[in-house]
Amino acid sequence: DTAVSQTPKYLVTQMGNDKSIKCEQNLGHDTMYWYKQDSKKFLKIMFSYNNKELIINETVPNRFSPKSPDKAHLNLHINSLELGDSAVYFCASSQTGYNGYTFGSGTRLTVV
Amino acid sequence: DQQVKQNSPSLSVQEGRISILNCDYTNSMFDYFLWYKKYPAEGPTFLISISSIKDKNEDGRFTVFLNKSAKHLSLHIVPSQPGDSAVYFCAASEGQNFVFGPGTRLSVLP
């Protein structure tokens, strides 16, 4: 009954590959997010999405694209993976008007 | 450019004593602040928040203080318990845009 679940937890892949990370939330929240935790442990917003609006952090390369089949899912697709994409990626969700986020447990992506 | 800073990467405190975690921010437009706690191999969990219209918010052993003029907030944990050992992230927001600090690792020693 995990509230925000991400799969896979670990992903090792070669440069140039295309991969996806899935995220699902069962909280009924209206907004979902993807964060990247960089080497200095900062959590940086990549995307936020609700059923009305996708907000993209302009610093995110267009090789990264979110796909939301419904409001409970926000998947992250990454094309042509690069070494610098190696990081931990966190999915999160929130409900407009309420405090805080609920985070997934993270996906550690390693590009070799 | 770091808009939210947590200048202490780590902090060790004896069980039963007070833990004080600090956070500084640069953007005066931030109007909402949160603290998250993160255990290894888990995602951050929401701990406590404060709006810019307040200077203190308390929830059990956790109290957050906000000093807007200094652009500084702190999280106090009293009394500290070994289970509080985790990484604590400060976050600040303007509207839907949240910015997280790098985190402080708290170790509570028995």
mmCIF file with all atom_site columns, C-alpha atoms in Angstrom:
data_model
loop_
_atom_site.group_PDB
_atom_site.id
_atom_site.type_symbol
_atom_site.label_atom_id
_atom_site.label_alt_id
_atom_site.label_comp_id
_atom_site.label_asym_id
_atom_site.label_entity_id
_atom_site.label_seq_id
_atom_site.pdbx_PDB_ins_code
_atom_site.Cartn_x
_atom_site.Cartn_y
_atom_site.Cartn_z
_atom_site.occupancy
_atom_site.B_iso_or_equiv
_atom_site.pdbx_formal_charge
_atom_site.auth_seq_id
_atom_site.auth_comp_id
_atom_site.auth_asym_id
_atom_site.auth_atom_id
_atom_site.pdbx_PDB_model_num
ATOM 1   C CA . ASP A 1 1   ? 0.000  0.000  0.000   1.00 0.00 ? 1   ASP A CA 1
ATOM 2   C CA . THR A 1 2   ? 2.926  2.284  -0.763  1.00 0.00 ? 2   THR A CA 1
ATOM 3   C CA . ALA A 1 3   ? 1.663  5.816  -1.401  1.00 0.00 ? 3   ALA A CA 1
ATOM 4   C CA . VAL A 1 4   ? 4.151  6.780  -4.125  1.00 0.00 ? 4   VAL A CA 1
ATOM 5   C CA . SER A 1 5   ? 5.942  3.930  -5.811  1.00 0.00 ? 5   SER A CA 1
ATOM 6   C CA . GLN A 1 6   ? 8.733  4.094  -8.340  1.00 0.00 ? 6   GLN A CA 1
ATOM 7   C CA . THR A 1 7   ? 10.118 1.310  -10.451 1.00 0.00 ? 7   THR A CA 1
ATOM 8   C CA . PRO A 1 8   ? 12.783 0.212  -10.827 1.00 0.00 ? 8   PRO A CA 1
ATOM 9   C CA . LYS A 1 9   ? 14.740 1.031  -7.660  1.00 0.00 ? 9   LYS A CA 1
ATOM 10  C CA . TYR A 1 10  ? 18.035 0.517  -9.458  1.00 0.00 ? 10  TYR A CA 1
ATOM 11  C CA . LEU A 1 11  ? 18.812 0.890  -13.143 1.00 0.00 ? 11  LEU A CA 1
ATOM 12  C CA . VAL A 1 12  ? 22.192 0.330  -14.760 1.00 0.00 ? 12  VAL A CA 1
ATOM 13  C CA . THR A 1 13  ? 22.400 0.982  -18.465 1.00 0.00 ? 13  THR A CA 1
ATOM 14  C CA . GLN A 1 14  ? 24.814 1.909  -21.211 1.00 0.00 ? 14  GLN A CA 1
ATOM 15  C CA . MET A 1 15  ? 25.307 5.301  -22.755 1.00 0.00 ? 15  MET A CA 1
ATOM 16  C CA . GLY A 1 16  ? 23.040 5.965  -25.675 1.00 0.00 ? 16  GLY A CA 1
ATOM 17  C CA . ASN A 1 17  ? 20.217 3.753  -24.478 1.00 0.00 ? 17  ASN A CA 1
ATOM 18  C CA . ASP A 1 18  ? 16.633 4.897  -23.937 1.00 0.00 ? 18  ASP A CA 1
ATOM 19  C CA . LYS A 1 19  ? 15.048 4.075  -20.586 1.00 0.00 ? 19  LYS A CA 1
ATOM 20  C CA . SER A 1 20  ? 11.919 4.799  -18.570 1.00 0.00 ? 20  SER A CA 1
ATOM 21  C CA . ILE A 1 21  ? 11.233 5.128  -14.870 1.00 0.00 ? 21  ILE A CA 1
ATOM 22  C CA . LYS A 1 22  ? 7.664  4.616  -13.723 1.00 0.00 ? 22  LYS A CA 1
ATOM 23  C CA . CYS A 1 23  ? 5.868  6.392  -10.920 1.00 0.00 ? 23  CYS A CA 1
ATOM 24  C CA . GLU A 1 24  ? 2.444  5.745  -9.473  1.00 0.00 ? 24  GLU A CA 1
ATOM 25  C CA . GLN A 1 25  ? 0.629  7.363  -6.573  1.00 0.00 ? 25  GLN A CA 1
ATOM 26  C CA . ASN A 1 26  ? -2.519 6.082  -4.875  1.00 0.00 ? 26  ASN A CA 1
ATOM 27  C CA . LEU A 1 27  ? -3.173 9.187  -2.772  1.00 0.00 ? 27  LEU A CA 1
ATOM 28  C CA . GLY A 1 28  ? -5.558 10.858 -5.166  1.00 0.00 ? 28  GLY A CA 1
ATOM 29  C CA . HIS A 1 29  ? -3.180 13.822 -5.422  1.00 0.00 ? 29  HIS A CA 1
ATOM 30  C CA . ASP A 1 30  ? -3.633 16.167 -8.360  1.00 0.00 ? 30  ASP A CA 1
ATOM 31  C CA . THR A 1 31  ? 0.005  17.045 -8.996  1.00 0.00 ? 31  THR A CA 1
ATOM 32  C CA . MET A 1 32  ? 3.072  14.892 -9.595  1.00 0.00 ? 32  MET A CA 1
ATOM 33  C CA . TYR A 1 33  ? 6.729  15.747 -9.891  1.00 0.00 ? 33  TYR A CA 1
ATOM 34  C CA . TRP A 1 34  ? 10.097 14.437 -10.865 1.00 0.00 ? 34  TRP A CA 1
ATOM 35  C CA . TYR A 1 35  ? 13.192 15.518 -8.954  1.00 0.00 ? 35  TYR A CA 1
ATOM 36  C CA . LYS A 1 36  ? 16.848 14.779 -9.627  1.00 0.00 ? 36  LYS A CA 1
ATOM 37  C CA . GLN A 1 37  ? 19.217 14.531 -6.691  1.00 0.00 ? 37  GLN A CA 1
ATOM 38  C CA . ASP A 1 38  ? 22.580 15.732 -7.870  1.00 0.00 ? 38  ASP A CA 1
ATOM 39  C CA . SER A 1 39  ? 26.043 14.784 -6.656  1.00 0.00 ? 39  SER A CA 1
ATOM 40  C CA . LYS A 1 40  ? 25.884 17.493 -4.001  1.00 0.00 ? 40  LYS A CA 1
ATOM 41  C CA . LYS A 1 41  ? 22.596 16.047 -2.703  1.00 0.00 ? 41  LYS A CA 1
ATOM 42  C CA . PHE A 1 42  ? 20.469 18.948 -3.925  1.00 0.00 ? 42  PHE A CA 1
ATOM 43  C CA . LEU A 1 43  ? 16.984 17.972 -5.006  1.00 0.00 ? 43  LEU A CA 1
ATOM 44  C CA . LYS A 1 44  ? 16.234 19.793 -8.240  1.00 0.00 ? 44  LYS A CA 1
ATOM 45  C CA . ILE A 1 45  ? 12.802 19.962 -9.794  1.00 0.00 ? 45  ILE A CA 1
ATOM 46  C CA . MET A 1 46  ? 12.615 18.568 -13.299 1.00 0.00 ? 46  MET A CA 1
ATOM 47  C CA . PHE A 1 47  ? 8.896  18.566 -14.021 1.00 0.00 ? 47  PHE A CA 1
ATOM 48  C CA . SER A 1 48  ? 5.656  19.246 -12.293 1.00 0.00 ? 48  SER A CA 1
ATOM 49  C CA . TYR A 1 49  ? 2.400  18.079 -13.835 1.00 0.00 ? 49  TYR A CA 1
ATOM 50  C CA . ASN A 1 50  ? -1.266 18.115 -13.017 1.00 0.00 ? 50  ASN A CA 1
ATOM 51  C CA . ASN A 1 51  ? -4.161 17.356 -15.278 1.00 0.00 ? 51  ASN A CA 1
ATOM 52  C CA . LYS A 1 52  ? -4.085 20.890 -16.542 1.00 0.00 ? 52  LYS A CA 1
ATOM 53  C CA . GLU A 1 53  ? -0.515 21.930 -16.877 1.00 0.00 ? 53  GLU A CA 1
ATOM 54  C CA . LEU A 1 54  ? 2.977  20.592 -17.445 1.00 0.00 ? 54  LEU A CA 1
ATOM 55  C CA . ILE A 1 55  ? 5.712  22.797 -16.099 1.00 0.00 ? 55  ILE A CA 1
ATOM 56  C CA . ILE A 1 56  ? 9.181  21.990 -17.285 1.00 0.00 ? 56  ILE A CA 1
ATOM 57  C CA . ASN A 1 57  ? 12.343 23.251 -15.669 1.00 0.00 ? 57  ASN A CA 1
ATOM 58  C CA . GLU A 1 58  ? 14.051 24.914 -18.613 1.00 0.00 ? 58  GLU A CA 1
ATOM 59  C CA . THR A 1 59  ? 17.423 23.557 -17.579 1.00 0.00 ? 59  THR A CA 1
ATOM 60  C CA . VAL A 1 60  ? 16.289 19.966 -18.168 1.00 0.00 ? 60  VAL A CA 1
ATOM 61  C CA . PRO A 1 61  ? 17.557 18.583 -21.511 1.00 0.00 ? 61  PRO A CA 1
ATOM 62  C CA . ASN A 1 62  ? 14.839 17.670 -23.977 1.00 0.00 ? 62  ASN A CA 1
ATOM 63  C CA . ARG A 1 63  ? 16.101 14.082 -23.867 1.00 0.00 ? 63  ARG A CA 1
ATOM 64  C CA . PHE A 1 64  ? 13.979 13.888 -20.715 1.00 0.00 ? 64  PHE A CA 1
ATOM 65  C CA . SER A 1 65  ? 10.236 13.739 -21.190 1.00 0.00 ? 65  SER A CA 1
ATOM 66  C CA . PRO A 1 66  ? 7.393  13.062 -18.768 1.00 0.00 ? 66  PRO A CA 1
ATOM 67  C CA . LYS A 1 67  ? 4.455  10.917 -19.817 1.00 0.00 ? 67  LYS A CA 1
ATOM 68  C CA . SER A 1 68  ? 1.246  10.891 -17.809 1.00 0.00 ? 68  SER A CA 1
ATOM 69  C CA . PRO A 1 69  ? -1.307 8.294  -18.956 1.00 0.00 ? 69  PRO A CA 1
ATOM 70  C CA . ASP A 1 70  ? -3.586 9.338  -16.088 1.00 0.00 ? 70  ASP A CA 1
ATOM 71  C CA . LYS A 1 71  ? -3.446 11.477 -12.960 1.00 0.00 ? 71  LYS A CA 1
ATOM 72  C CA . ALA A 1 72  ? -2.068 8.635  -10.851 1.00 0.00 ? 72  ALA A CA 1
ATOM 73  C CA . HIS A 1 73  ? 0.959  8.051  -13.055 1.00 0.00 ? 73  HIS A CA 1
ATOM 74  C CA . LEU A 1 74  ? 3.870  10.162 -14.215 1.00 0.00 ? 74  LEU A CA 1
ATOM 75  C CA . ASN A 1 75  ? 6.593  8.262  -16.004 1.00 0.00 ? 75  ASN A CA 1
ATOM 76  C CA . LEU A 1 76  ? 9.989  9.649  -16.922 1.00 0.00 ? 76  LEU A CA 1
ATOM 77  C CA . HIS A 1 77  ? 11.457 8.783  -20.308 1.00 0.00 ? 77  HIS A CA 1
ATOM 78  C CA . ILE A 1 78  ? 15.090 9.434  -21.022 1.00 0.00 ? 78  ILE A CA 1
ATOM 79  C CA . ASN A 1 79  ? 16.521 9.180  -24.517 1.00 0.00 ? 79  ASN A CA 1
ATOM 80  C CA . SER A 1 80  ? 20.173 8.819  -25.500 1.00 0.00 ? 80  SER A CA 1
ATOM 81  C CA . LEU A 1 81  ? 21.402 8.429  -21.932 1.00 0.00 ? 81  LEU A CA 1
ATOM 82  C CA . GLU A 1 82  ? 24.630 10.170 -20.990 1.00 0.00 ? 82  GLU A CA 1
ATOM 83  C CA . LEU A 1 83  ? 27.097 9.578  -18.169 1.00 0.00 ? 83  LEU A CA 1
ATOM 84  C CA . GLY A 1 84  ? 25.974 12.792 -16.491 1.00 0.00 ? 84  GLY A CA 1
ATOM 85  C CA . ASP A 1 85  ? 22.455 11.462 -16.180 1.00 0.00 ? 85  ASP A CA 1
ATOM 86  C CA . SER A 1 86  ? 23.647 9.147  -13.412 1.00 0.00 ? 86  SER A CA 1
ATOM 87  C CA . ALA A 1 87  ? 21.810 10.246 -10.270 1.00 0.00 ? 87  ALA A CA 1
ATOM 88  C CA . VAL A 1 88  ? 18.946 9.362  -7.965  1.00 0.00 ? 88  VAL A CA 1
ATOM 89  C CA . TYR A 1 89  ? 15.574 10.386 -9.351  1.00 0.00 ? 89  TYR A CA 1
ATOM 90  C CA . PHE A 1 90  ? 12.647 10.968 -7.007  1.00 0.00 ? 90  PHE A CA 1
ATOM 91  C CA . CYS A 1 91  ? 9.002  11.049 -7.932  1.00 0.00 ? 91  CYS A CA 1
ATOM 92  C CA . ALA A 1 92  ? 6.638  12.993 -5.672  1.00 0.00 ? 92  ALA A CA 1
ATOM 93  C CA . SER A 1 93  ? 3.021  14.005 -5.482  1.00 0.00 ? 93  SER A CA 1
ATOM 94  C CA . SER A 1 94  ? 1.003  16.674 -3.741  1.00 0.00 ? 94  SER A CA 1
ATOM 95  C CA . GLN A 1 95  ? -2.536 17.956 -3.493  1.00 0.00 ? 95  GLN A CA 1
ATOM 96  C CA . THR A 1 96  ? -3.267 21.563 -4.280  1.00 0.00 ? 96  THR A CA 1
ATOM 97  C CA . GLY A 1 97  ? -4.036 23.455 -1.097  1.00 0.00 ? 97  GLY A CA 1
ATOM 98  C CA . TYR A 1 98  ? -2.413 20.965 1.262   1.00 0.00 ? 98  TYR A CA 1
ATOM 99  C CA . ASN A 1 99  ? 0.984  20.885 2.880   1.00 0.00 ? 99  ASN A CA 1
ATOM 100 C CA . GLY A 1 100 ? 4.000  19.032 1.697   1.00 0.00 ? 100 GLY A CA 1
ATOM 101 C CA . TYR A 1 101 ? 4.893  16.384 -0.769  1.00 0.00 ? 101 TYR A CA 1
ATOM 102 C CA . THR A 1 102 ? 4.890  12.627 -0.615  1.00 0.00 ? 102 THR A CA 1
ATOM 103 C CA . PHE A 1 103 ? 8.008  11.180 -2.169  1.00 0.00 ? 103 PHE A CA 1
ATOM 104 C CA . GLY A 1 104 ? 8.786  7.847  -3.700  1.00 0.00 ? 104 GLY A CA 1
ATOM 105 C CA . SER A 1 105 ? 11.837 5.943  -2.499  1.00 0.00 ? 105 SER A CA 1
ATOM 106 C CA . GLY A 1 106 ? 13.940 6.982  -5.465  1.00 0.00 ? 106 GLY A CA 1
ATOM 107 C CA . THR A 1 107 ? 15.493 5.300  -8.494  1.00 0.00 ? 107 THR A CA 1
ATOM 108 C CA . ARG A 1 108 ? 19.260 5.126  -8.669  1.00 0.00 ? 108 ARG A CA 1
ATOM 109 C CA . LEU A 1 109 ? 20.249 5.416  -12.320 1.00 0.00 ? 109 LEU A CA 1
ATOM 110 C CA . THR A 1 110 ? 23.794 4.517  -13.298 1.00 0.00 ? 110 THR A CA 1
ATOM 111 C CA . VAL A 1 111 ? 24.913 5.117  -16.864 1.00 0.00 ? 111 VAL A CA 1
ATOM 112 C CA . VAL A 1 112 ? 28.067 3.280  -17.873 1.00 0.00 ? 112 VAL A CA 1
ATOM 113 C CA . ASP B 2 1   ? 23.353 29.448 -7.410  1.00 0.00 ? 1   ASP B CA 1
ATOM 114 C CA . GLN B 2 2   ? 22.092 27.993 -4.144  1.00 0.00 ? 2   GLN B CA 1
ATOM 115 C CA . GLN B 2 3   ? 18.871 29.667 -3.104  1.00 0.00 ? 3   GLN B CA 1
ATOM 116 C CA . VAL B 2 4   ? 18.515 27.408 -0.072  1.00 0.00 ? 4   VAL B CA 1
ATOM 117 C CA . LYS B 2 5   ? 21.566 26.593 1.998   1.00 0.00 ? 5   LYS B CA 1
ATOM 118 C CA . GLN B 2 6   ? 22.206 24.201 4.832   1.00 0.00 ? 6   GLN B CA 1
ATOM 119 C CA . ASN B 2 7   ? 25.752 24.984 5.787   1.00 0.00 ? 7   ASN B CA 1
ATOM 120 C CA . SER B 2 8   ? 26.243 22.101 8.186   1.00 0.00 ? 8   SER B CA 1
ATOM 121 C CA . PRO B 2 9   ? 26.536 18.836 6.266   1.00 0.00 ? 9   PRO B CA 1
ATOM 122 C CA . SER B 2 10  ? 26.411 16.862 9.511   1.00 0.00 ? 10  SER B CA 1
ATOM 123 C CA . LEU B 2 11  ? 25.518 17.224 13.170  1.00 0.00 ? 11  LEU B CA 1
ATOM 124 C CA . SER B 2 12  ? 25.961 14.892 16.143  1.00 0.00 ? 12  SER B CA 1
ATOM 125 C CA . VAL B 2 13  ? 23.881 15.254 19.291  1.00 0.00 ? 13  VAL B CA 1
ATOM 126 C CA . GLN B 2 14  ? 23.568 13.232 22.471  1.00 0.00 ? 14  GLN B CA 1
ATOM 127 C CA . GLU B 2 15  ? 20.255 11.473 23.068  1.00 0.00 ? 15  GLU B CA 1
ATOM 128 C CA . GLY B 2 16  ? 17.915 13.615 25.154  1.00 0.00 ? 16  GLY B CA 1
ATOM 129 C CA . ARG B 2 17  ? 19.571 16.896 24.175  1.00 0.00 ? 17  ARG B CA 1
ATOM 130 C CA . ILE B 2 18  ? 18.336 19.481 21.694  1.00 0.00 ? 18  ILE B CA 1
ATOM 131 C CA . SER B 2 19  ? 19.126 19.205 17.973  1.00 0.00 ? 19  SER B CA 1
ATOM 132 C CA . ILE B 2 20  ? 19.151 22.462 16.028  1.00 0.00 ? 20  ILE B CA 1
ATOM 133 C CA . LEU B 2 21  ? 19.282 22.308 12.246  1.00 0.00 ? 21  LEU B CA 1
ATOM 134 C CA . ASN B 2 22  ? 19.739 25.533 10.343  1.00 0.00 ? 22  ASN B CA 1
ATOM 135 C CA . CYS B 2 23  ? 18.715 26.714 6.923   1.00 0.00 ? 23  CYS B CA 1
ATOM 136 C CA . ASP B 2 24  ? 19.308 29.999 5.064   1.00 0.00 ? 24  ASP B CA 1
ATOM 137 C CA . TYR B 2 25  ? 17.681 31.254 1.908   1.00 0.00 ? 25  TYR B CA 1
ATOM 138 C CA . THR B 2 26  ? 18.318 34.095 -0.481  1.00 0.00 ? 26  THR B CA 1
ATOM 139 C CA . ASN B 2 27  ? 15.013 34.638 -2.281  1.00 0.00 ? 27  ASN B CA 1
ATOM 140 C CA . SER B 2 28  ? 12.826 37.067 -0.346  1.00 0.00 ? 28  SER B CA 1
ATOM 141 C CA . MET B 2 29  ? 9.822  35.935 -2.406  1.00 0.00 ? 29  MET B CA 1
ATOM 142 C CA . PHE B 2 30  ? 9.752  32.537 -0.711  1.00 0.00 ? 30  PHE B CA 1
ATOM 143 C CA . ASP B 2 31  ? 6.620  32.371 1.403   1.00 0.00 ? 31  ASP B CA 1
ATOM 144 C CA . TYR B 2 32  ? 6.414  28.804 2.582   1.00 0.00 ? 32  TYR B CA 1
ATOM 145 C CA . PHE B 2 33  ? 9.017  26.589 4.172   1.00 0.00 ? 33  PHE B CA 1
ATOM 146 C CA . LEU B 2 34  ? 9.171  22.888 4.918   1.00 0.00 ? 34  LEU B CA 1
ATOM 147 C CA . TRP B 2 35  ? 11.419 20.369 6.573   1.00 0.00 ? 35  TRP B CA 1
ATOM 148 C CA . TYR B 2 36  ? 11.802 16.826 5.294   1.00 0.00 ? 36  TYR B CA 1
ATOM 149 C CA . LYS B 2 37  ? 13.438 13.840 6.907   1.00 0.00 ? 37  LYS B CA 1
ATOM 150 C CA . LYS B 2 38  ? 15.106 11.114 4.886   1.00 0.00 ? 38  LYS B CA 1
ATOM 151 C CA . TYR B 2 39  ? 16.263 7.677  5.961   1.00 0.00 ? 39  TYR B CA 1
ATOM 152 C CA . PRO B 2 40  ? 18.711 5.712  3.784   1.00 0.00 ? 40  PRO B CA 1
ATOM 153 C CA . ALA B 2 41  ? 17.110 4.050  0.748   1.00 0.00 ? 41  ALA B CA 1
ATOM 154 C CA . GLU B 2 42  ? 13.815 5.880  1.340   1.00 0.00 ? 42  GLU B CA 1
ATOM 155 C CA . GLY B 2 43  ? 12.299 9.033  -0.117  1.00 0.00 ? 43  GLY B CA 1
ATOM 156 C CA . PRO B 2 44  ? 12.093 12.223 1.926   1.00 0.00 ? 44  PRO B CA 1
ATOM 157 C CA . THR B 2 45  ? 9.084  12.390 4.270   1.00 0.00 ? 45  THR B CA 1
ATOM 158 C CA . PHE B 2 46  ? 7.365  15.607 5.228   1.00 0.00 ? 46  PHE B CA 1
ATOM 159 C CA . LEU B 2 47  ? 8.056  16.678 8.801   1.00 0.00 ? 47  LEU B CA 1
ATOM 160 C CA . ILE B 2 48  ? 6.814  20.180 9.516   1.00 0.00 ? 48  ILE B CA 1
ATOM 161 C CA . SER B 2 49  ? 6.131  23.409 7.676   1.00 0.00 ? 49  SER B CA 1
ATOM 162 C CA . ILE B 2 50  ? 5.744  27.125 8.312   1.00 0.00 ? 50  ILE B CA 1
ATOM 163 C CA . SER B 2 51  ? 4.170  29.951 6.402   1.00 0.00 ? 51  SER B CA 1
ATOM 164 C CA . SER B 2 52  ? 5.911  33.303 6.110   1.00 0.00 ? 52  SER B CA 1
ATOM 165 C CA . ILE B 2 53  ? 3.138  34.939 8.122   1.00 0.00 ? 53  ILE B CA 1
ATOM 166 C CA . LYS B 2 54  ? 4.296  33.035 11.214  1.00 0.00 ? 54  LYS B CA 1
ATOM 167 C CA . ASP B 2 55  ? 7.569  32.920 13.064  1.00 0.00 ? 55  ASP B CA 1
ATOM 168 C CA . LYS B 2 56  ? 7.073  29.635 14.885  1.00 0.00 ? 56  LYS B CA 1
ATOM 169 C CA . ASN B 2 57  ? 5.294  26.356 14.370  1.00 0.00 ? 57  ASN B CA 1
ATOM 170 C CA . GLU B 2 58  ? 5.354  23.472 16.806  1.00 0.00 ? 58  GLU B CA 1
ATOM 171 C CA . ASP B 2 59  ? 4.429  19.805 16.407  1.00 0.00 ? 59  ASP B CA 1
ATOM 172 C CA . GLY B 2 60  ? 5.329  17.571 19.310  1.00 0.00 ? 60  GLY B CA 1
ATOM 173 C CA . ARG B 2 61  ? 9.097  17.409 19.677  1.00 0.00 ? 61  ARG B CA 1
ATOM 174 C CA . PHE B 2 62  ? 9.612  19.433 16.498  1.00 0.00 ? 62  PHE B CA 1
ATOM 175 C CA . THR B 2 63  ? 9.563  23.225 16.302  1.00 0.00 ? 63  THR B CA 1
ATOM 176 C CA . VAL B 2 64  ? 10.412 25.345 13.303  1.00 0.00 ? 64  VAL B CA 1
ATOM 177 C CA . PHE B 2 65  ? 11.432 28.979 13.743  1.00 0.00 ? 65  PHE B CA 1
ATOM 178 C CA . LEU B 2 66  ? 11.424 31.507 10.919  1.00 0.00 ? 66  LEU B CA 1
ATOM 179 C CA . ASN B 2 67  ? 13.347 34.778 10.928  1.00 0.00 ? 67  ASN B CA 1
ATOM 180 C CA . LYS B 2 68  ? 12.282 36.549 7.749   1.00 0.00 ? 68  LYS B CA 1
ATOM 181 C CA . SER B 2 69  ? 14.548 39.547 8.159   1.00 0.00 ? 69  SER B CA 1
ATOM 182 C CA . ALA B 2 70  ? 17.560 37.261 8.405   1.00 0.00 ? 70  ALA B CA 1
ATOM 183 C CA . LYS B 2 71  ? 16.174 34.838 5.787   1.00 0.00 ? 71  LYS B CA 1
ATOM 184 C CA . HIS B 2 72  ? 16.854 32.053 8.217   1.00 0.00 ? 72  HIS B CA 1
ATOM 185 C CA . LEU B 2 73  ? 14.902 29.150 9.580   1.00 0.00 ? 73  LEU B CA 1
ATOM 186 C CA . SER B 2 74  ? 15.765 26.451 12.038  1.00 0.00 ? 74  SER B CA 1
ATOM 187 C CA . LEU B 2 75  ? 14.363 23.121 13.152  1.00 0.00 ? 75  LEU B CA 1
ATOM 188 C CA . HIS B 2 76  ? 14.576 22.241 16.826  1.00 0.00 ? 76  HIS B CA 1
ATOM 189 C CA . ILE B 2 77  ? 14.126 18.674 18.016  1.00 0.00 ? 77  ILE B CA 1
ATOM 190 C CA . VAL B 2 78  ? 13.672 18.264 21.751  1.00 0.00 ? 78  VAL B CA 1
ATOM 191 C CA . PRO B 2 79  ? 14.456 15.775 23.168  1.00 0.00 ? 79  PRO B CA 1
ATOM 192 C CA . SER B 2 80  ? 16.482 14.116 20.439  1.00 0.00 ? 80  SER B CA 1
ATOM 193 C CA . GLN B 2 81  ? 16.075 10.373 20.032  1.00 0.00 ? 81  GLN B CA 1
ATOM 194 C CA . PRO B 2 82  ? 18.228 7.821  18.186  1.00 0.00 ? 82  PRO B CA 1
ATOM 195 C CA . GLY B 2 83  ? 15.369 7.299  15.716  1.00 0.00 ? 83  GLY B CA 1
ATOM 196 C CA . ASP B 2 84  ? 15.760 10.930 14.679  1.00 0.00 ? 84  ASP B CA 1
ATOM 197 C CA . SER B 2 85  ? 19.070 10.038 13.024  1.00 0.00 ? 85  SER B CA 1
ATOM 198 C CA . ALA B 2 86  ? 18.493 10.856 9.356   1.00 0.00 ? 86  ALA B CA 1
ATOM 199 C CA . VAL B 2 87  ? 19.182 13.483 6.736   1.00 0.00 ? 87  VAL B CA 1
ATOM 200 C CA . TYR B 2 88  ? 17.045 16.597 7.114   1.00 0.00 ? 88  TYR B CA 1
ATOM 201 C CA . PHE B 2 89  ? 16.202 18.721 4.084   1.00 0.00 ? 89  PHE B CA 1
ATOM 202 C CA . CYS B 2 90  ? 14.991 22.285 4.271   1.00 0.00 ? 90  CYS B CA 1
ATOM 203 C CA . ALA B 2 91  ? 12.780 23.440 1.388   1.00 0.00 ? 91  ALA B CA 1
ATOM 204 C CA . ALA B 2 92  ? 11.395 26.837 0.430   1.00 0.00 ? 92  ALA B CA 1
ATOM 205 C CA . SER B 2 93  ? 8.676  27.705 -2.019  1.00 0.00 ? 93  SER B CA 1
ATOM 206 C CA . GLU B 2 94  ? 7.192  30.508 -4.009  1.00 0.00 ? 94  GLU B CA 1
ATOM 207 C CA . GLY B 2 95  ? 3.914  29.223 -5.340  1.00 0.00 ? 95  GLY B CA 1
ATOM 208 C CA . GLN B 2 96  ? 4.410  25.729 -6.757  1.00 0.00 ? 96  GLN B CA 1
ATOM 209 C CA . ASN B 2 97  ? 8.148  26.132 -7.178  1.00 0.00 ? 97  ASN B CA 1
ATOM 210 C CA . PHE B 2 98  ? 9.972  24.334 -4.382  1.00 0.00 ? 98  PHE B CA 1
ATOM 211 C CA . VAL B 2 99  ? 13.715 24.584 -3.828  1.00 0.00 ? 99  VAL B CA 1
ATOM 212 C CA . PHE B 2 100 ? 15.478 22.111 -1.561  1.00 0.00 ? 100 PHE B CA 1
ATOM 213 C CA . GLY B 2 101 ? 18.661 22.552 0.424   1.00 0.00 ? 101 GLY B CA 1
ATOM 214 C CA . PRO B 2 102 ? 21.419 19.915 0.296   1.00 0.00 ? 102 PRO B CA 1
ATOM 215 C CA . GLY B 2 103 ? 20.497 18.383 3.633   1.00 0.00 ? 103 GLY B CA 1
ATOM 216 C CA . THR B 2 104 ? 22.113 17.949 7.047   1.00 0.00 ? 104 THR B CA 1
ATOM 217 C CA . ARG B 2 105 ? 22.867 14.491 8.401   1.00 0.00 ? 105 ARG B CA 1
ATOM 218 C CA . LEU B 2 106 ? 21.820 14.283 12.040  1.00 0.00 ? 106 LEU B CA 1
ATOM 219 C CA . SER B 2 107 ? 23.266 11.549 14.228  1.00 0.00 ? 107 SER B CA 1
ATOM 220 C CA . VAL B 2 108 ? 21.727 11.126 17.661  1.00 0.00 ? 108 VAL B CA 1
ATOM 221 C CA . LEU B 2 109 ? 24.080 9.205  19.887  1.00 0.00 ? 109 LEU B CA 1
ATOM 222 C CA . PRO B 2 110 ? 22.702 6.925  22.623  1.00 0.00 ? 110 PRO B CA 1
#
